[in-house]
mmCIF file of C-alpha atoms in Angstrom:
data_model
loop_
_atom_site.group_PDB
_atom_site.id
_atom_site.type_symbol
_atom_site.label_atom_id
_atom_site.label_comp_id
_atom_site.label_asym_id
_atom_site.label_seq_id
_atom_site.Cartn_x
_atom_site.Cartn_y
_atom_site.Cartn_z
ATOM 1 C CA MET A 1 184.391 -198.778 -19.600
ATOM 2 C CA ARG A 2 185.368 -202.345 -20.380
ATOM 3 C CA PRO A 3 188.624 -202.821 -22.357
ATOM 4 C CA VAL A 4 188.116 -203.767 -26.019
ATOM 5 C CA VAL A 5 190.379 -205.295 -28.631
ATOM 6 C CA ASP A 6 191.610 -202.741 -31.165
ATOM 7 C CA GLY A 7 194.560 -203.747 -33.328
ATOM 8 C CA PRO A 8 195.327 -202.957 -36.965
ATOM 9 C CA GLY A 9 196.116 -205.545 -39.621
ATOM 10 C CA GLY A 10 198.682 -207.999 -38.403
ATOM 11 C CA ASP A 11 199.509 -206.073 -35.222
ATOM 12 C CA ARG A 12 199.095 -207.765 -31.883
ATOM 13 C CA PRO A 13 195.706 -206.812 -30.339
ATOM 14 C CA ARG A 14 195.954 -204.290 -27.542
ATOM 15 C CA ALA A 15 193.610 -203.132 -24.803
ATOM 16 C CA GLU A 16 191.922 -199.782 -25.158
ATOM 17 C CA LEU A 17 192.448 -198.124 -21.798
ATOM 18 C CA PRO A 18 189.493 -196.518 -20.046
ATOM 19 C CA ASP A 19 189.580 -192.758 -19.617
ATOM 20 C CA GLU A 20 191.559 -191.771 -16.537
ATOM 21 C CA PRO A 21 189.343 -190.232 -13.824
ATOM 22 C CA LYS A 22 191.182 -187.063 -12.790
ATOM 23 C CA ALA A 23 190.079 -187.380 -9.162
ATOM 24 C CA PHE A 24 191.997 -190.637 -8.858
ATOM 25 C CA VAL A 25 195.352 -188.860 -9.211
ATOM 26 C CA SER A 26 194.633 -185.735 -7.201
ATOM 27 C CA SER A 27 196.851 -186.621 -4.229
ATOM 28 C CA SER A 28 200.613 -186.936 -3.854
ATOM 29 C CA PRO A 29 201.450 -190.111 -1.858
ATOM 30 C CA ALA A 30 204.707 -188.514 -0.676
ATOM 31 C CA SER A 31 202.721 -186.000 1.366
ATOM 32 C CA TRP A 32 200.954 -188.645 3.422
ATOM 33 C CA GLY A 33 203.841 -189.453 5.763
ATOM 34 C CA SER A 34 205.831 -192.474 6.910
ATOM 35 C CA VAL A 35 207.701 -193.778 9.938
ATOM 36 C CA THR A 36 210.494 -196.341 10.421
ATOM 37 C CA PHE A 37 211.289 -198.123 13.676
ATOM 38 C CA PRO A 38 213.596 -200.994 14.740
ATOM 39 C CA LEU A 39 212.779 -204.435 16.106
ATOM 40 C CA VAL A 40 214.971 -207.206 17.517
ATOM 41 C CA THR A 41 213.378 -210.647 17.181
ATOM 42 C CA ARG A 42 213.483 -213.420 19.760
ATOM 43 C CA ALA A 43 216.253 -215.011 17.680
ATOM 44 C CA ARG A 44 218.197 -211.731 17.988
ATOM 45 C CA ARG A 45 217.720 -210.729 14.359
ATOM 46 C CA GLU A 46 217.680 -206.981 13.811
ATOM 47 C CA MET A 47 214.747 -205.769 11.767
ATOM 48 C CA SER A 48 213.544 -202.464 10.389
ATOM 49 C CA ILE A 49 209.832 -201.779 9.910
ATOM 50 C CA THR A 50 208.627 -198.933 7.698
ATOM 51 C CA LEU A 51 205.023 -197.774 7.644
ATOM 52 C CA SER A 52 203.814 -195.438 4.920
ATOM 53 C CA VAL A 53 200.363 -194.007 4.309
ATOM 54 C CA GLN A 54 198.498 -194.497 1.032
ATOM 55 C CA PRO A 55 195.202 -192.905 -0.025
ATOM 56 C CA VAL A 56 192.238 -195.242 -0.513
ATOM 57 C CA PHE A 57 189.856 -194.154 -3.272
ATOM 58 C CA GLY A 58 186.173 -194.972 -3.495
ATOM 59 C CA LEU A 59 185.595 -196.160 -7.041
ATOM 60 C CA LYS A 60 181.984 -195.006 -7.032
ATOM 61 C CA ASN A 61 182.722 -191.326 -6.472
ATOM 62 C CA GLY A 62 186.450 -191.132 -7.325
ATOM 63 C CA LYS A 63 187.279 -189.482 -3.992
ATOM 64 C CA ILE A 64 189.731 -190.338 -1.224
ATOM 65 C CA VAL A 65 187.676 -192.047 1.459
ATOM 66 C CA SER A 66 190.286 -193.533 3.804
ATOM 67 C CA ARG A 67 193.995 -194.135 4.471
ATOM 68 C CA ARG A 68 195.926 -197.392 4.303
ATOM 69 C CA ILE A 69 199.175 -198.259 6.055
ATOM 70 C CA ARG A 70 201.655 -200.069 3.808
ATOM 71 C CA ARG A 71 204.202 -202.054 5.839
ATOM 72 C CA LEU A 72 207.711 -203.154 4.840
ATOM 73 C CA VAL A 73 209.605 -205.476 7.186
ATOM 74 C CA ARG A 74 213.307 -205.808 6.397
ATOM 75 C CA HIS A 75 216.414 -207.336 7.875
ATOM 76 C CA LYS A 76 219.074 -204.864 8.936
ATOM 77 C CA GLY A 77 220.850 -204.156 5.688
ATOM 78 C CA GLY A 78 217.713 -203.764 3.588
ATOM 79 C CA GLU A 79 216.660 -207.187 2.301
ATOM 80 C CA PRO A 80 212.973 -208.149 2.752
ATOM 81 C CA ALA A 81 212.299 -210.268 5.834
ATOM 82 C CA LEU A 82 208.913 -211.771 5.032
ATOM 83 C CA ARG A 83 209.621 -213.854 1.950
ATOM 84 C CA GLY A 84 208.270 -217.299 2.591
ATOM 85 C CA LEU A 85 206.061 -216.163 5.466
ATOM 86 C CA GLY A 86 204.778 -219.698 5.936
ATOM 87 C CA ARG A 87 208.270 -220.820 6.922
ATOM 88 C CA PRO A 88 209.508 -220.403 10.509
ATOM 89 C CA MET A 89 211.566 -217.269 9.747
ATOM 90 C CA LEU A 90 209.761 -215.255 12.401
ATOM 91 C CA GLU A 91 208.049 -216.713 15.438
ATOM 92 C CA SER A 92 204.424 -216.003 16.231
ATOM 93 C CA ALA A 93 205.556 -213.822 19.134
ATOM 94 C CA ASP A 94 207.661 -211.729 16.723
ATOM 95 C CA LEU A 95 204.724 -211.274 14.357
ATOM 96 C CA ARG A 96 202.492 -210.262 17.255
ATOM 97 C CA ARG A 97 205.046 -207.674 18.419
ATOM 98 C CA ILE A 98 205.294 -206.278 14.886
ATOM 99 C CA ASP A 99 201.497 -205.992 14.761
ATOM 100 C CA LEU A 100 201.276 -204.217 18.104
ATOM 101 C CA LEU A 101 204.052 -201.784 17.177
ATOM 102 C CA THR A 102 202.364 -201.210 13.833
ATOM 103 C CA LEU A 103 199.114 -200.365 15.576
ATOM 104 C CA ASN A 104 200.893 -197.975 17.943
ATOM 105 C CA HIS A 105 202.948 -196.146 15.297
ATOM 106 C CA GLY A 106 200.262 -196.379 12.620
ATOM 107 C CA SER A 107 197.700 -194.641 14.794
ATOM 108 C CA VAL A 108 200.019 -191.622 14.925
ATOM 109 C CA LEU A 109 200.098 -191.495 11.112
ATOM 110 C CA PHE A 110 196.301 -191.307 10.981
ATOM 111 C CA ARG A 111 196.226 -187.589 11.650
ATOM 112 C CA PRO A 112 192.901 -185.784 11.513
ATOM 113 C CA GLY A 113 192.069 -184.761 7.987
ATOM 114 C CA ASN A 114 189.293 -184.745 5.456
ATOM 115 C CA VAL A 115 188.820 -188.529 5.629
ATOM 116 C CA GLU A 116 187.938 -190.763 8.553
ATOM 117 C CA GLY A 117 189.221 -194.132 9.656
ATOM 118 C CA GLY A 118 192.076 -196.121 8.230
ATOM 119 C CA VAL A 119 193.470 -199.536 7.315
ATOM 120 C CA LEU A 120 196.240 -201.179 9.361
ATOM 121 C CA PRO A 121 197.980 -204.490 8.513
ATOM 122 C CA ALA A 122 198.104 -207.488 10.845
ATOM 123 C CA PHE A 123 199.272 -211.070 10.401
ATOM 124 C CA TRP A 124 196.827 -213.950 10.242
ATOM 125 C CA ARG A 125 198.883 -215.781 12.871
ATOM 126 C CA THR A 126 198.028 -212.921 15.264
ATOM 127 C CA VAL A 127 194.345 -212.549 14.450
ATOM 128 C CA ALA A 128 193.691 -216.311 14.234
ATOM 129 C CA THR A 129 194.349 -216.878 17.960
ATOM 130 C CA GLY A 130 192.356 -215.658 20.927
ATOM 131 C CA HIS A 131 195.564 -214.439 22.614
ATOM 132 C CA GLY A 132 196.572 -212.447 19.540
ATOM 133 C CA ARG A 133 193.123 -210.924 19.079
ATOM 134 C CA PHE A 134 192.987 -209.895 22.742
ATOM 135 C CA ALA A 135 196.413 -208.250 22.478
ATOM 136 C CA MET A 136 195.329 -206.322 19.369
ATOM 137 C CA ILE A 137 192.019 -205.259 20.895
ATOM 138 C CA TYR A 138 193.653 -204.165 24.163
ATOM 139 C CA ALA A 139 196.401 -202.242 22.358
ATOM 140 C CA GLY A 140 193.827 -200.595 20.110
ATOM 141 C CA ASP A 141 191.784 -199.497 23.105
ATOM 142 C CA GLN A 142 194.918 -197.937 24.639
ATOM 143 C CA ALA A 143 196.090 -196.171 21.474
ATOM 144 C CA GLU A 144 194.712 -192.887 20.231
ATOM 145 C CA ALA A 145 192.286 -194.120 17.618
ATOM 146 C CA PRO A 146 191.611 -192.066 14.491
ATOM 147 C CA PRO A 147 188.093 -190.756 13.915
ATOM 148 C CA GLY A 148 185.938 -193.289 12.136
ATOM 149 C CA ARG A 149 186.313 -197.037 11.839
ATOM 150 C CA VAL A 150 189.703 -198.778 11.911
ATOM 151 C CA TRP A 151 190.091 -201.717 9.520
ATOM 152 C CA VAL A 152 192.664 -204.423 10.151
ATOM 153 C CA GLU A 153 193.945 -205.873 6.877
ATOM 154 C CA VAL A 154 194.855 -209.486 7.644
ATOM 155 C CA VAL A 155 197.841 -210.741 5.618
ATOM 156 C CA GLY A 156 199.574 -214.116 5.425
ATOM 157 C CA MET A 157 196.479 -216.293 5.312
ATOM 158 C CA PRO A 158 196.948 -219.975 4.398
ATOM 159 C CA ASP A 159 196.214 -221.056 0.837
ATOM 160 C CA ARG A 160 193.363 -223.259 2.057
ATOM 161 C CA PRO A 161 191.936 -221.445 5.071
ATOM 162 C CA ASP A 162 189.534 -223.025 7.514
ATOM 163 C CA VAL A 163 186.404 -221.000 6.753
ATOM 164 C CA GLN A 164 184.988 -221.665 10.209
ATOM 165 C CA ALA A 165 188.203 -220.358 11.821
ATOM 166 C CA VAL A 166 188.061 -217.255 9.616
ATOM 167 C CA ALA A 167 184.430 -216.654 10.537
ATOM 168 C CA GLU A 168 185.259 -217.066 14.253
ATOM 169 C CA ALA A 169 188.132 -214.576 14.034
ATOM 170 C CA ILE A 170 185.911 -212.028 12.310
ATOM 171 C CA GLU A 171 183.041 -212.489 14.752
ATOM 172 C CA ASN A 172 185.284 -212.137 17.811
ATOM 173 C CA PHE A 173 187.223 -209.137 16.509
ATOM 174 C CA GLU A 174 184.798 -206.852 14.730
ATOM 175 C CA ASN A 175 182.617 -204.245 16.377
ATOM 176 C CA ASP A 176 181.213 -200.818 15.465
ATOM 177 C CA GLN A 177 184.689 -199.226 15.527
ATOM 178 C CA ARG A 178 186.806 -202.131 14.277
ATOM 179 C CA GLY A 179 186.573 -204.218 11.128
ATOM 180 C CA ILE A 180 188.553 -206.876 9.257
ATOM 181 C CA ILE A 181 189.759 -206.918 5.664
ATOM 182 C CA LEU A 182 191.110 -210.231 4.392
ATOM 183 C CA HIS A 183 194.103 -209.779 2.101
ATOM 184 C CA ILE A 184 194.288 -212.578 -0.453
ATOM 185 C CA PRO A 185 196.597 -213.361 -3.391
ATOM 186 C CA PRO A 186 195.129 -212.984 -6.903
ATOM 187 C CA ASP A 187 193.478 -216.414 -6.808
ATOM 188 C CA PRO A 188 189.762 -216.681 -7.715
ATOM 189 C CA GLY A 189 189.608 -220.139 -6.137
ATOM 190 C CA LEU A 190 190.720 -218.802 -2.761
ATOM 191 C CA ALA A 191 188.171 -216.000 -2.974
ATOM 192 C CA GLU A 192 185.432 -218.517 -3.715
ATOM 193 C CA ARG A 193 186.446 -220.637 -0.710
ATOM 194 C CA LEU A 194 185.843 -217.618 1.543
ATOM 195 C CA VAL A 195 182.173 -217.345 0.597
ATOM 196 C CA GLY A 196 180.245 -217.800 3.816
ATOM 197 C CA ALA A 197 183.053 -216.592 6.106
ATOM 198 C CA GLY A 198 181.166 -213.375 6.848
ATOM 199 C CA CYS A 199 183.912 -211.077 5.587
ATOM 200 C CA ASP A 200 182.818 -207.556 4.712
ATOM 201 C CA CYS A 201 185.875 -206.716 2.586
ATOM 202 C CA LEU A 202 188.594 -208.521 0.624
ATOM 203 C CA SER A 203 191.770 -206.849 -0.639
ATOM 204 C CA VAL A 204 193.623 -208.170 -3.694
ATOM 205 C CA ASP A 205 197.089 -207.063 -4.823
ATOM 206 C CA PHE A 206 197.275 -206.526 -8.595
ATOM 207 C CA ALA A 207 201.042 -205.858 -8.631
ATOM 208 C CA ALA A 208 201.716 -209.247 -10.231
ATOM 209 C CA VAL A 209 198.472 -209.441 -12.261
ATOM 210 C CA ASP A 210 198.927 -209.075 -16.021
ATOM 211 C CA TYR A 211 195.744 -207.072 -16.516
ATOM 212 C CA ASP A 212 196.939 -204.566 -19.131
ATOM 213 C CA ASN A 213 195.779 -206.583 -22.157
ATOM 214 C CA PRO A 214 192.426 -208.120 -23.224
ATOM 215 C CA ARG A 215 193.146 -211.692 -22.111
ATOM 216 C CA GLY A 216 194.700 -210.543 -18.856
ATOM 217 C CA TRP A 217 191.809 -208.234 -18.067
ATOM 218 C CA HIS A 218 189.342 -211.048 -18.636
ATOM 219 C CA GLU A 219 191.107 -212.988 -15.870
ATOM 220 C CA ALA A 220 191.240 -209.877 -13.690
ATOM 221 C CA GLU A 221 187.467 -209.443 -14.055
ATOM 222 C CA ARG A 222 186.974 -213.067 -13.043
ATOM 223 C CA LEU A 223 189.117 -212.467 -9.962
ATOM 224 C CA ILE A 224 187.231 -209.321 -8.949
ATOM 225 C CA ARG A 225 183.850 -210.979 -9.406
ATOM 226 C CA ALA A 226 184.914 -213.982 -7.328
ATOM 227 C CA ALA A 227 186.069 -211.643 -4.560
ATOM 228 C CA ARG A 228 182.796 -209.706 -4.718
ATOM 229 C CA LYS A 229 180.828 -212.925 -4.207
ATOM 230 C CA ALA A 230 182.698 -213.477 -0.939
ATOM 231 C CA ALA A 231 182.491 -209.894 0.356
ATOM 232 C CA SER A 232 180.365 -206.811 -0.135
ATOM 233 C CA ARG A 233 183.484 -204.666 -0.657
ATOM 234 C CA VAL A 234 186.599 -205.330 -2.729
ATOM 235 C CA LEU A 235 189.758 -203.247 -2.335
ATOM 236 C CA ILE A 236 192.166 -203.471 -5.301
ATOM 237 C CA LEU A 237 195.819 -202.656 -4.568
ATOM 238 C CA ASN A 238 198.439 -201.474 -7.067
ATOM 239 C CA ILE A 239 196.231 -201.025 -10.100
ATOM 240 C CA ALA A 240 196.899 -198.232 -12.609
ATOM 241 C CA PRO A 241 194.593 -195.222 -12.093
ATOM 242 C CA HIS A 242 193.214 -195.360 -15.651
ATOM 243 C CA TRP A 243 191.859 -198.862 -14.921
ATOM 244 C CA GLY A 244 189.779 -197.647 -11.982
ATOM 245 C CA ALA A 245 186.547 -197.354 -13.966
ATOM 246 C CA ALA A 246 186.925 -200.856 -15.438
ATOM 247 C CA ALA A 247 187.650 -202.289 -11.974
ATOM 248 C CA ALA A 248 184.499 -200.630 -10.646
ATOM 249 C CA GLU A 249 182.457 -202.065 -13.503
ATOM 250 C CA ALA A 250 183.774 -205.543 -12.642
ATOM 251 C CA GLY A 251 182.649 -205.128 -9.017
ATOM 252 C CA ALA A 252 185.554 -203.540 -7.108
ATOM 253 C CA THR A 253 184.513 -200.821 -4.659
ATOM 254 C CA HIS A 254 187.835 -199.297 -3.533
ATOM 255 C CA ALA A 255 191.393 -198.984 -4.806
ATOM 256 C CA VAL A 256 194.915 -198.012 -3.806
ATOM 257 C CA PHE A 257 196.523 -196.974 -7.068
ATOM 258 C CA CYS A 258 200.096 -197.518 -8.135
ATOM 259 C CA SER A 259 201.970 -194.437 -9.255
ATOM 260 C CA MET A 260 202.645 -193.717 -12.895
ATOM 261 C CA GLU A 261 206.353 -193.584 -12.004
ATOM 262 C CA THR A 262 206.121 -197.238 -10.960
ATOM 263 C CA LEU A 263 204.504 -198.130 -14.275
ATOM 264 C CA ARG A 264 207.267 -196.420 -16.243
ATOM 265 C CA ALA A 265 210.116 -197.966 -14.218
#
């Protein structure tokens, strides 16, 4: 159901929320598991990496269809380490090591269950180079892979990516058991620039998207439709469960929902 304006008299118009599909909130994220491990960078900075598993819902049937690894990289002491990723805070070799450790530890979190496959994060600076792709492919072949296809969610892409370079990375990385998801900021222009890159799935984080009002949802629809033009699948992250139906109507195919506790905080 598409949000509509419904406000009395002089009250500010509000969005009428779609009915909440019960299946979307049938799983407790806390039960999905997590792991934390240390890392010392080449510059001798001490880091802590936490991986936690989130359920991925199919918006067509409202069921859990996969698992996604959420990654937090922090300095020792707790502060985030990846702010300003484009700056030389971490070297390419550090990012590659984080990706390989993520693949190793993340594969353990993908325990057999009632869903197959999973989504693991990796940095663009790893996947964009032949050396990085080879390291990821080799490590993946050595790790105990979960049943089904493994998707690598590529984060940290440049604002104006070279579409040919993106297409080359996808072509040289994907196979029947391995796919790529491109994680992009909520920017319709960036999504439109990726048309023709051959990407099967885009993921968009809605944490900072003001979608919970009529004007905001109009922009959110525009974003989803732009992403759907560039890829046959669109994964929405951190959207409220009761907006799942509206996101599906706009063209999204999958979602990782934020918790209601987060919305109330």
